[in-house]
Tab-separated table of N, CA and C in Angstrom:
chain	number	residue	atom	x	y	z
A	39	MET	N	7.459	20.878	3.589
A	39	MET	CA	8.222	19.792	2.993
A	39	MET	C	7.918	19.734	1.499
A	40	ALA	N	8.917	19.647	0.705
A	40	ALA	CA	8.746	19.366	-0.718
A	40	ALA	C	9.086	17.899	-0.947
A	41	THR	N	10.354	17.534	-0.783
A	41	THR	CA	10.779	16.144	-0.933
A	41	THR	C	11.849	15.844	0.101
A	42	ASP	N	11.664	14.746	0.826
A	42	ASP	CA	12.633	14.319	1.834
A	42	ASP	C	13.049	12.884	1.578
A	43	PHE	N	14.334	12.611	1.680
A	43	PHE	CA	14.856	11.250	1.647
A	43	PHE	C	14.550	10.616	3.000
A	44	VAL	N	14.006	9.398	2.993
A	44	VAL	CA	13.631	8.737	4.236
A	44	VAL	C	14.156	7.310	4.264
A	45	THR	N	14.403	6.834	5.461
A	45	THR	CA	14.853	5.455	5.669
A	45	THR	C	14.066	4.848	6.819
A	46	GLY	N	14.117	3.522	6.908
A	46	GLY	CA	13.595	2.758	8.028
A	46	GLY	C	12.357	3.290	8.707
A	47	ARG	N	12.506	3.610	9.960
A	47	ARG	CA	11.389	4.011	10.811
A	47	ARG	C	10.711	5.301	10.328
A	48	GLN	N	11.446	6.160	9.625
A	48	GLN	CA	10.841	7.388	9.098
A	48	GLN	C	9.703	7.073	8.134
A	49	ILE	N	9.845	6.018	7.347
A	49	ILE	CA	8.797	5.617	6.412
A	49	ILE	C	7.543	5.248	7.203
A	50	TYR	N	7.721	4.438	8.228
A	50	TYR	CA	6.605	4.027	9.078
A	50	TYR	C	5.933	5.232	9.731
A	51	GLU	N	6.715	6.078	10.359
A	51	GLU	CA	6.151	7.215	11.097
A	51	GLU	C	5.408	8.174	10.170
A	52	ARG	N	6.032	8.528	9.062
A	52	ARG	CA	5.463	9.595	8.235
A	52	ARG	C	4.343	9.129	7.319
A	53	MET	N	4.408	7.890	6.850
A	53	MET	CA	3.351	7.423	5.945
A	53	MET	C	2.302	6.580	6.673
A	54	ILE	N	2.741	5.562	7.380
A	54	ILE	CA	1.804	4.625	8.004
A	54	ILE	C	1.116	5.233	9.226
A	55	ARG	N	1.853	5.951	10.041
A	55	ARG	CA	1.281	6.529	11.272
A	55	ARG	C	0.628	7.895	11.065
A	56	GLU	N	1.184	8.704	10.140
A	56	GLU	CA	0.689	10.076	9.991
A	56	GLU	C	-0.169	10.277	8.741
A	57	ALA	N	0.400	10.094	7.566
A	57	ALA	CA	-0.287	10.464	6.328
A	57	ALA	C	-1.503	9.594	6.032
A	58	ILE	N	-1.353	8.283	6.089
A	58	ILE	CA	-2.462	7.399	5.716
A	58	ILE	C	-3.667	7.576	6.635
A	59	PRO	N	-3.513	7.540	7.961
A	59	PRO	CA	-4.704	7.718	8.805
A	59	PRO	C	-5.399	9.069	8.635
A	60	ALA	N	-4.680	10.071	8.153
A	60	ALA	CA	-5.262	11.403	7.961
A	60	ALA	C	-5.920	11.574	6.591
A	61	ALA	N	-5.918	10.529	5.778
A	61	ALA	CA	-6.494	10.622	4.431
A	61	ALA	C	-7.953	11.047	4.490
A	62	GLU	N	-8.335	11.858	3.513
A	62	GLU	CA	-9.708	12.331	3.423
A	62	GLU	C	-10.432	11.802	2.186
A	63	ASP	N	-9.707	11.604	1.092
A	63	ASP	CA	-10.332	11.190	-0.159
A	63	ASP	C	-9.908	9.797	-0.622
A	64	PHE	N	-8.585	9.579	-0.732
A	64	PHE	CA	-8.140	8.277	-1.221
A	64	PHE	C	-6.732	7.937	-0.743
A	65	VAL	N	-6.455	6.628	-0.749
A	65	VAL	CA	-5.121	6.088	-0.487
A	65	VAL	C	-4.872	5.019	-1.544
A	66	TRP	N	-3.752	5.153	-2.248
A	66	TRP	CA	-3.332	4.146	-3.215
A	66	TRP	C	-2.024	3.554	-2.719
A	67	ILE	N	-1.945	2.223	-2.677
A	67	ILE	CA	-0.745	1.532	-2.219
A	67	ILE	C	-0.362	0.487	-3.260
A	68	ALA	N	0.900	0.490	-3.655
A	68	ALA	CA	1.443	-0.543	-4.540
A	68	ALA	C	2.629	-1.178	-3.841
A	69	THR	N	2.703	-2.501	-3.901
A	69	THR	CA	3.773	-3.224	-3.230
A	69	THR	C	3.994	-4.559	-3.921
A	70	ALA	N	5.216	-5.030	-3.915
A	70	ALA	CA	5.484	-6.351	-4.464
A	70	ALA	C	5.079	-7.421	-3.443
A	71	ASP	N	5.481	-7.238	-2.210
A	71	ASP	CA	5.217	-8.205	-1.153
A	71	ASP	C	4.219	-7.620	-0.167
A	72	LEU	N	3.341	-8.441	0.318
A	72	LEU	CA	2.264	-8.007	1.196
A	72	LEU	C	2.141	-8.996	2.347
A	73	LYS	N	2.396	-8.502	3.538
A	73	LYS	CA	2.303	-9.363	4.720
A	73	LYS	C	1.522	-8.652	5.809
A	74	ASP	N	1.198	-9.399	6.834
A	74	ASP	CA	0.452	-8.883	7.978
A	74	ASP	C	1.375	-7.991	8.796
A	75	LEU	N	1.200	-6.683	8.684
A	75	LEU	CA	2.014	-5.782	9.478
A	75	LEU	C	1.150	-5.132	10.538
A	76	HIS	N	1.765	-4.738	11.619
A	76	HIS	CA	1.055	-4.128	12.734
A	76	HIS	C	1.524	-2.699	12.948
A	77	VAL	N	0.597	-1.886	13.449
A	77	VAL	CA	0.864	-0.471	13.677
A	77	VAL	C	0.343	-0.081	15.053
A	78	ALA	N	0.893	0.987	15.585
A	78	ALA	CA	0.434	1.490	16.880
A	78	ALA	C	-0.876	2.254	16.679
A	79	LYS	N	-1.828	1.982	17.551
A	79	LYS	CA	-3.105	2.695	17.551
A	79	LYS	C	-3.496	2.889	19.008
A	80	THR	N	-3.550	4.116	19.405
A	80	THR	CA	-3.725	4.499	20.816
A	80	THR	C	-2.678	3.761	21.648
A	81	ASN	N	-3.076	2.896	22.542
A	81	ASN	CA	-2.097	2.218	23.407
A	81	ASN	C	-1.911	0.745	23.072
A	82	ARG	N	-2.182	0.381	21.829
A	82	ARG	CA	-2.054	-1.034	21.461
A	82	ARG	C	-1.561	-1.163	20.026
A	83	MET	N	-1.151	-2.353	19.692
A	83	MET	CA	-0.737	-2.660	18.329
A	83	MET	C	-1.892	-3.375	17.637
A	84	VAL	N	-2.187	-2.944	16.417
A	84	VAL	CA	-3.278	-3.533	15.646
A	84	VAL	C	-2.789	-3.826	14.229
A	85	PRO	N	-3.473	-4.727	13.530
A	85	PRO	CA	-3.118	-4.943	12.127
A	85	PRO	C	-3.325	-3.653	11.325
A	86	PHE	N	-2.441	-3.390	10.398
A	86	PHE	CA	-2.593	-2.234	9.516
A	86	PHE	C	-3.929	-2.293	8.777
A	87	LEU	N	-4.429	-3.494	8.580
A	87	LEU	CA	-5.732	-3.650	7.945
A	87	LEU	C	-6.839	-2.929	8.714
A	88	GLU	N	-6.678	-2.786	10.021
A	88	GLU	CA	-7.657	-2.028	10.796
A	88	GLU	C	-7.649	-0.557	10.396
A	89	THR	N	-6.470	-0.028	10.147
A	89	THR	CA	-6.362	1.356	9.667
A	89	THR	C	-7.082	1.509	8.332
A	90	LEU	N	-6.847	0.570	7.415
A	90	LEU	CA	-7.515	0.632	6.115
A	90	LEU	C	-9.032	0.486	6.261
A	91	SER	N	-9.467	-0.396	7.130
A	91	SER	CA	-10.891	-0.574	7.386
A	91	SER	C	-11.510	0.710	7.936
A	92	ASP	N	-10.828	1.342	8.876
A	92	ASP	CA	-11.311	2.615	9.430
A	92	ASP	C	-11.471	3.664	8.329
A	93	LEU	N	-10.503	3.718	7.414
A	93	LEU	CA	-10.578	4.682	6.310
A	93	LEU	C	-11.799	4.419	5.437
A	94	ILE	N	-11.996	3.172	5.081
A	94	ILE	CA	-13.119	2.808	4.220
A	94	ILE	C	-14.435	3.163	4.908
A	95	GLU	N	-14.513	2.889	6.197
A	95	GLU	CA	-15.730	3.227	6.943
A	95	GLU	C	-15.977	4.736	6.972
A	96	ARG	N	-14.923	5.536	6.856
A	96	ARG	CA	-15.064	7.003	6.794
A	96	ARG	C	-15.332	7.499	5.379
A	97	GLY	N	-15.380	6.602	4.401
A	97	GLY	CA	-15.653	6.995	3.029
A	97	GLY	C	-14.424	7.259	2.185
A	98	VAL	N	-13.246	6.908	2.691
A	98	VAL	CA	-12.004	7.074	1.936
A	98	VAL	C	-11.860	5.884	0.983
A	99	ALA	N	-11.578	6.146	-0.280
A	99	ALA	CA	-11.355	5.084	-1.263
A	99	ALA	C	-9.941	4.537	-1.078
A	100	VAL	N	-9.827	3.220	-0.980
A	100	VAL	CA	-8.517	2.586	-0.779
A	100	VAL	C	-8.290	1.567	-1.887
A	101	ARG	N	-7.175	1.759	-2.601
A	101	ARG	CA	-6.752	0.824	-3.649
A	101	ARG	C	-5.435	0.197	-3.256
A	102	LEU	N	-5.334	-1.104	-3.489
A	102	LEU	CA	-4.124	-1.859	-3.156
A	102	LEU	C	-3.756	-2.735	-4.347
A	103	VAL	N	-2.537	-2.558	-4.841
A	103	VAL	CA	-1.990	-3.395	-5.901
A	103	VAL	C	-0.829	-4.174	-5.301
A	104	HIS	N	-0.814	-5.488	-5.535
A	104	HIS	CA	0.289	-6.299	-5.014
A	104	HIS	C	0.604	-7.422	-5.989
A	105	ALA	N	1.821	-7.962	-5.874
A	105	ALA	CA	2.314	-8.915	-6.857
A	105	ALA	C	1.946	-10.364	-6.582
A	106	LYS	N	1.706	-10.709	-5.334
A	106	LYS	CA	1.373	-12.100	-5.026
A	106	LYS	C	0.396	-12.129	-3.864
A	107	GLU	N	-0.258	-13.254	-3.728
A	107	GLU	CA	-1.219	-13.390	-2.642
A	107	GLU	C	-0.498	-13.306	-1.301
A	108	PRO	N	-1.113	-12.634	-0.342
A	108	PRO	CA	-0.505	-12.524	0.989
A	108	PRO	C	-0.600	-13.852	1.747
A	109	GLY	N	0.136	-13.920	2.834
A	109	GLY	CA	0.170	-15.132	3.647
A	109	GLY	C	-1.085	-15.337	4.477
A	110	PRO	N	-1.143	-16.468	5.194
A	110	PRO	CA	-2.346	-16.816	5.960
A	110	PRO	C	-2.659	-15.845	7.093
A	111	ALA	N	-1.671	-15.262	7.734
A	111	ALA	CA	-1.937	-14.311	8.828
A	111	ALA	C	-2.649	-13.067	8.285
A	112	PHE	N	-2.220	-12.590	7.127
A	112	PHE	CA	-2.873	-11.442	6.493
A	112	PHE	C	-4.318	-11.789	6.158
A	113	ARG	N	-4.522	-12.950	5.546
A	113	ARG	CA	-5.877	-13.348	5.146
A	113	ARG	C	-6.778	-13.511	6.365
A	114	GLU	N	-6.244	-14.052	7.432
A	114	GLU	CA	-7.029	-14.214	8.661
A	114	GLU	C	-7.436	-12.855	9.225
A	115	ASP	N	-6.479	-11.926	9.281
A	115	ASP	CA	-6.814	-10.578	9.756
A	115	ASP	C	-7.792	-9.884	8.809
A	116	PHE	N	-7.590	-10.060	7.509
A	116	PHE	CA	-8.466	-9.439	6.515
A	116	PHE	C	-9.924	-9.796	6.787
A	117	ASP	N	-10.180	-11.042	7.073
A	117	ASP	CA	-11.547	-11.514	7.291
A	117	ASP	C	-12.176	-10.936	8.556
A	118	ARG	N	-11.391	-10.358	9.439
A	118	ARG	CA	-11.922	-9.751	10.666
A	118	ARG	C	-12.499	-8.351	10.428
A	119	TYR	N	-12.294	-7.798	9.248
A	119	TYR	CA	-12.723	-6.431	8.948
A	119	TYR	C	-13.682	-6.438	7.761
A	120	PRO	N	-14.994	-6.536	8.021
A	120	PRO	CA	-15.974	-6.614	6.929
A	120	PRO	C	-15.905	-5.454	5.941
A	121	ALA	N	-15.529	-4.273	6.386
A	121	ALA	CA	-15.450	-3.127	5.472
A	121	ALA	C	-14.447	-3.383	4.350
A	122	LEU	N	-13.417	-4.167	4.607
A	122	LEU	CA	-12.418	-4.457	3.585
A	122	LEU	C	-12.984	-5.347	2.483
A	123	ILE	N	-13.844	-6.273	2.868
A	123	ILE	CA	-14.387	-7.223	1.898
A	123	ILE	C	-15.162	-6.489	0.817
A	124	GLU	N	-15.969	-5.539	1.206
A	124	GLU	CA	-16.780	-4.792	0.252
A	124	GLU	C	-16.082	-3.534	-0.274
A	125	GLY	N	-15.236	-2.906	0.546
A	125	GLY	CA	-14.741	-1.583	0.201
A	125	GLY	C	-13.330	-1.475	-0.327
A	126	LEU	N	-12.484	-2.456	-0.062
A	126	LEU	CA	-11.098	-2.371	-0.531
A	126	LEU	C	-11.033	-2.760	-1.996
A	127	GLU	N	-10.503	-1.865	-2.821
A	127	GLU	CA	-10.275	-2.174	-4.227
A	127	GLU	C	-8.877	-2.772	-4.320
A	128	ARG	N	-8.802	-4.009	-4.778
A	128	ARG	CA	-7.544	-4.738	-4.748
A	128	ARG	C	-7.270	-5.333	-6.110
A	129	MET	N	-5.999	-5.286	-6.500
A	129	MET	CA	-5.597	-5.852	-7.783
A	129	MET	C	-4.309	-6.657	-7.592
A	130	LEU	N	-4.314	-7.840	-8.143
A	130	LEU	CA	-3.127	-8.684	-8.141
A	130	LEU	C	-2.450	-8.559	-9.502
A	131	CYS	N	-1.181	-8.191	-9.495
A	131	CYS	CA	-0.416	-8.081	-10.736
A	131	CYS	C	0.976	-8.641	-10.465
A	132	PRO	N	1.305	-9.807	-11.026
A	132	PRO	CA	2.583	-10.443	-10.714
A	132	PRO	C	3.809	-9.667	-11.187
A	133	ARG	N	3.625	-8.655	-12.016
A	133	ARG	CA	4.759	-7.884	-12.506
A	133	ARG	C	5.046	-6.649	-11.657
A	134	VAL	N	4.188	-6.356	-10.676
A	134	VAL	CA	4.391	-5.173	-9.839
A	134	VAL	C	5.610	-5.370	-8.952
A	135	HIS	N	6.513	-4.427	-9.037
A	135	HIS	CA	7.660	-4.441	-8.132
A	135	HIS	C	7.871	-3.081	-7.497
A	136	PHE	N	7.196	-2.060	-8.010
A	136	PHE	CA	7.353	-0.731	-7.419
A	136	PHE	C	6.598	-0.672	-6.095
A	137	LYS	N	7.099	0.172	-5.198
A	137	LYS	CA	6.494	0.361	-3.883
A	137	LYS	C	6.167	1.832	-3.731
A	138	THR	N	4.870	2.128	-3.728
A	138	THR	CA	4.447	3.513	-3.612
A	138	THR	C	3.216	3.611	-2.721
A	139	VAL	N	3.055	4.786	-2.143
A	139	VAL	CA	1.848	5.141	-1.411
A	139	VAL	C	1.498	6.565	-1.822
A	140	VAL	N	0.235	6.787	-2.161
A	140	VAL	CA	-0.246	8.137	-2.478
A	140	VAL	C	-1.448	8.414	-1.588
A	141	VAL	N	-1.439	9.556	-0.944
A	141	VAL	CA	-2.550	9.952	-0.077
A	141	VAL	C	-3.146	11.256	-0.603
A	142	ASP	N	-4.406	11.162	-0.997
A	142	ASP	CA	-5.194	12.325	-1.425
A	142	ASP	C	-4.569	13.131	-2.563
A	143	GLY	N	-3.633	12.565	-3.287
A	143	GLY	CA	-2.986	13.294	-4.372
A	143	GLY	C	-2.123	14.440	-3.896
A	144	ARG	N	-1.808	14.465	-2.599
A	144	ARG	CA	-1.026	15.580	-2.048
A	144	ARG	C	0.318	15.147	-1.470
A	145	ILE	N	0.444	13.880	-1.055
A	145	ILE	CA	1.701	13.379	-0.504
A	145	ILE	C	1.915	11.962	-1.016
A	146	ALA	N	3.171	11.636	-1.322
A	146	ALA	CA	3.467	10.311	-1.851
A	146	ALA	C	4.795	9.808	-1.315
A	147	TYR	N	4.866	8.494	-1.214
A	147	TYR	CA	6.113	7.783	-0.887
A	147	TYR	C	6.473	6.949	-2.104
A	148	CYS	N	7.748	6.881	-2.417
A	148	CYS	CA	8.264	5.993	-3.449
A	148	CYS	C	9.615	5.491	-2.959
A	149	GLY	N	9.776	4.174	-2.932
A	149	GLY	CA	11.042	3.641	-2.437
A	149	GLY	C	11.085	2.140	-2.442
A	150	SER	N	11.910	1.586	-1.570
A	150	SER	CA	12.162	0.158	-1.572
A	150	SER	C	11.265	-0.640	-0.638
A	151	ALA	N	10.565	-0.006	0.279
A	151	ALA	CA	9.833	-0.712	1.333
A	151	ALA	C	8.533	-1.341	0.846
A	152	ASN	N	8.422	-2.640	1.041
A	152	ASN	CA	7.173	-3.352	0.802
A	152	ASN	C	6.220	-3.114	1.957
A	153	LEU	N	4.964	-3.460	1.756
A	153	LEU	CA	3.952	-3.342	2.801
A	153	LEU	C	4.035	-4.587	3.696
A	154	THR	N	5.115	-4.639	4.459
A	154	THR	CA	5.379	-5.730	5.396
A	154	THR	C	5.837	-5.123	6.715
A	155	GLY	N	5.854	-5.928	7.751
A	155	GLY	CA	6.320	-5.442	9.050
A	155	GLY	C	7.755	-4.958	9.006
A	156	ALA	N	8.613	-5.702	8.338
A	156	ALA	CA	10.024	-5.329	8.270
A	156	ALA	C	10.272	-4.179	7.298
A	157	GLY	N	9.329	-3.930	6.396
A	157	GLY	CA	9.469	-2.834	5.441
A	157	GLY	C	8.866	-1.545	5.949
A	158	MET	N	7.542	-1.524	6.099
A	158	MET	CA	6.835	-0.304	6.508
A	158	MET	C	6.211	-0.410	7.892
A	159	GLY	N	6.333	-1.543	8.528
A	159	GLY	CA	5.649	-1.750	9.807
A	159	GLY	C	6.364	-1.180	11.005
A	160	ALA	N	5.869	-1.563	12.163
A	160	ALA	CA	6.342	-1.007	13.437
A	160	ALA	C	7.471	-1.815	14.052
A	161	LYS	N	8.163	-2.603	13.294
A	161	LYS	CA	9.271	-3.391	13.838
A	161	LYS	C	10.320	-2.472	14.461
A	162	SER	N	11.041	-3.031	15.417
A	162	SER	CA	12.112	-2.254	16.049
A	162	SER	C	13.245	-2.026	15.048
A	163	ASP	N	14.095	-1.089	15.343
A	163	ASP	CA	15.207	-0.770	14.441
A	163	ASP	C	16.117	-1.965	14.197
A	164	HIS	N	16.145	-2.919	15.118
A	164	HIS	CA	17.020	-4.087	14.984
A	164	HIS	C	16.358	-5.236	14.240
A	165	ARG	N	15.069	-5.089	13.890
A	165	ARG	CA	14.348	-6.170	13.221
A	165	ARG	C	13.771	-5.744	11.879
A	166	ARG	N	14.052	-4.532	11.456
A	166	ARG	CA	13.471	-4.064	10.202
A	166	ARG	C	14.494	-4.141	9.067
A	167	ASN	N	13.995	-4.102	7.855
A	167	ASN	CA	14.871	-4.095	6.683
A	167	ASN	C	15.553	-2.738	6.553
A	168	PHE	N	16.618	-2.702	5.808
A	168	PHE	CA	17.288	-1.449	5.485
A	168	PHE	C	16.616	-0.891	4.233
A	169	GLU	N	15.719	0.049	4.427
A	169	GLU	CA	14.905	0.597	3.351
A	169	GLU	C	15.300	2.041	3.071
A	170	ALA	N	14.971	2.499	1.878
A	170	ALA	CA	15.222	3.891	1.513
A	170	ALA	C	14.197	4.321	0.481
A	171	GLY	N	13.926	5.611	0.472
A	171	GLY	CA	12.997	6.153	-0.505
A	171	GLY	C	12.839	7.636	-0.293
A	172	PHE	N	11.773	8.184	-0.843
A	172	PHE	CA	11.502	9.592	-0.609
A	172	PHE	C	10.017	9.800	-0.371
A	173	ILE	N	9.726	10.806	0.396
A	173	ILE	CA	8.364	11.270	0.620
A	173	ILE	C	8.310	12.677	0.060
A	174	THR	N	7.260	12.950	-0.709
A	174	THR	CA	7.186	14.236	-1.377
A	174	THR	C	5.774	14.822	-1.350
A	175	THR	N	5.723	16.125	-1.335
A	175	THR	CA	4.479	16.859	-1.565
A	175	THR	C	4.613	17.703	-2.836
A	176	GLU	N	5.729	17.539	-3.528
A	176	GLU	CA	5.949	18.267	-4.774
A	176	GLU	C	4.967	17.760	-5.825
A	177	ALA	N	4.114	18.641	-6.297
A	177	ALA	CA	2.988	18.261	-7.152
A	177	ALA	C	3.397	17.431	-8.364
A	178	SER	N	4.489	17.786	-9.030
A	178	SER	CA	4.879	17.051	-10.241
A	178	SER	C	5.324	15.621	-9.918
A	179	LEU	N	5.988	15.433	-8.793
A	179	LEU	CA	6.400	14.082	-8.395
A	179	LEU	C	5.209	13.253	-7.937
A	180	VAL	N	4.325	13.840	-7.149
A	180	VAL	CA	3.120	13.126	-6.724
A	180	VAL	C	2.327	12.704	-7.957
A	181	GLN	N	2.198	13.591	-8.919
A	181	GLN	CA	1.450	13.277	-10.134
A	181	GLN	C	2.116	12.153	-10.927
A	182	ALA	N	3.431	12.163	-11.033
A	182	ALA	CA	4.135	11.098	-11.759
A	182	ALA	C	3.908	9.739	-11.089
A	183	ILE	N	3.934	9.708	-9.772
A	183	ILE	CA	3.683	8.460	-9.042
A	183	ILE	C	2.241	8.012	-9.264
A	184	MET	N	1.314	8.960	-9.220
A	184	MET	CA	-0.092	8.636	-9.470
A	184	MET	C	-0.300	8.134	-10.897
A	185	ASP	N	0.384	8.726	-11.855
A	185	ASP	CA	0.255	8.300	-13.253
A	185	ASP	C	0.710	6.859	-13.425
A	186	GLN	N	1.838	6.490	-12.800
A	186	GLN	CA	2.320	5.115	-12.912
A	186	GLN	C	1.295	4.148	-12.313
A	187	PHE	N	0.802	4.471	-11.132
A	187	PHE	CA	-0.182	3.630	-10.468
A	187	PHE	C	-1.441	3.518	-11.331
A	188	ASP	N	-1.935	4.647	-11.808
A	188	ASP	CA	-3.184	4.676	-12.561
A	188	ASP	C	-3.072	3.913	-13.878
A	189	GLU	N	-1.943	4.021	-14.560
A	189	GLU	CA	-1.741	3.264	-15.803
A	189	GLU	C	-1.850	1.768	-15.535
A	190	LEU	N	-1.243	1.324	-14.465
A	190	LEU	CA	-1.321	-0.083	-14.107
A	190	LEU	C	-2.756	-0.451	-13.736
A	191	TRP	N	-3.378	0.363	-12.901
A	191	TRP	CA	-4.734	0.093	-12.430
A	191	TRP	C	-5.724	0.000	-13.598
A	192	MET	N	-5.544	0.852	-14.587
A	192	MET	CA	-6.457	0.887	-15.735
A	192	MET	C	-6.140	-0.188	-16.776
A	193	GLY	N	-5.091	-0.963	-16.562
A	193	GLY	CA	-4.777	-2.072	-17.457
A	193	GLY	C	-3.979	-1.712	-18.678
A	194	SER	N	-3.322	-0.566	-18.668
A	194	SER	CA	-2.570	-0.124	-19.849
A	194	SER	C	-1.499	-1.117	-20.284
A	195	HIS	N	-0.919	-1.834	-19.347
A	195	HIS	CA	0.180	-2.757	-19.657
A	195	HIS	C	-0.304	-4.182	-19.915
A	196	CYS	N	-1.553	-4.462	-19.625
A	196	CYS	CA	-2.055	-5.843	-19.663
A	196	CYS	C	-1.930	-6.536	-21.018
A	197	PRO	N	-2.304	-5.896	-22.113
A	197	PRO	CA	-2.251	-6.615	-23.394
A	197	PRO	C	-0.854	-7.121	-23.765
A	198	GLU	N	0.199	-6.420	-23.361
A	198	GLU	CA	1.561	-6.815	-23.725
A	198	GLU	C	2.332	-7.459	-22.572
A	199	CYS	N	1.697	-7.660	-21.461
A	199	CYS	CA	2.378	-8.085	-20.241
A	199	CYS	C	3.063	-9.445	-20.366
A	200	GLY	N	2.399	-10.399	-20.936
A	200	GLY	CA	2.972	-11.725	-21.047
A	200	GLY	C	2.704	-12.619	-19.841
A	201	ARG	N	2.015	-12.109	-18.838
A	201	ARG	CA	1.717	-12.919	-17.646
A	201	ARG	C	0.234	-12.862	-17.302
A	202	THR	N	-0.584	-12.547	-18.271
A	202	THR	CA	-2.003	-12.330	-17.995
A	202	THR	C	-2.729	-13.579	-17.513
A	203	GLU	N	-2.155	-14.742	-17.716
A	203	GLU	CA	-2.817	-15.947	-17.219
A	203	GLU	C	-2.913	-15.958	-15.695
A	204	TYR	N	-2.137	-15.095	-15.028
A	204	TYR	CA	-2.169	-15.001	-13.574
A	204	TYR	C	-3.107	-13.903	-13.071
A	205	CYS	N	-3.723	-13.164	-13.979
A	205	CYS	CA	-4.466	-11.976	-13.591
A	205	CYS	C	-5.935	-12.076	-13.971
A	206	ALA	N	-6.798	-12.260	-12.995
A	206	ALA	CA	-8.239	-12.274	-13.244
A	206	ALA	C	-8.694	-10.932	-13.802
A	207	GLU	N	-8.044	-9.849	-13.342
A	207	GLU	CA	-8.438	-8.521	-13.782
A	207	GLU	C	-8.325	-8.383	-15.312
A	208	PHE	N	-7.262	-8.956	-15.898
A	208	PHE	CA	-7.063	-8.831	-17.337
A	208	PHE	C	-8.231	-9.465	-18.092
A	209	HIS	N	-8.673	-10.601	-17.633
A	209	HIS	CA	-9.746	-11.305	-18.326
A	209	HIS	C	-11.058	-10.523	-18.257
A	210	ASP	N	-11.196	-9.664	-17.257
A	210	ASP	CA	-12.376	-8.806	-17.178
A	210	ASP	C	-12.283	-7.656	-18.191
A	211	LEU	N	-11.066	-7.348	-18.657
A	211	LEU	CA	-10.876	-6.241	-19.588
A	211	LEU	C	-11.114	-6.648	-21.046
A	212	ILE	N	-11.021	-7.952	-21.335
A	212	ILE	CA	-11.139	-8.380	-22.732
A	212	ILE	C	-12.497	-9.003	-23.022
């Protein structure tokens, strides 16, 4: 695979079920909206946060950028996974609207799906959003997605953002 156009359930299957759990070094996720989504694990449904916790426990670095605080169900599930409290690198940026996932610098998703049940989760075809994007292993595209994420993560846009009063991270940079 070099680059494939993907919709709906394909995003869930290829990124959430296959690529992310197989990560060896790092997973970077950017999303505007962040909700408690569930994924299939063996014969049961579990919060996606369990997948992230499992990765962190295996030594995989996980970074998450999101635009607003998640809802109470997400926060409740988050507290059930101690590895996330210490190991998840998280950044709140109210200007983030891009939706990307990068796994180990070798595969990336870029598209419309937020990290929600209806976006990237295991919802049925009749309950999910109409999403579209692409999944790629093409090195130049993966690198471009990583560059955008990394610029944001490193605070390149913070001084001119105009919304820094909402970002604790910015105040740590100055």
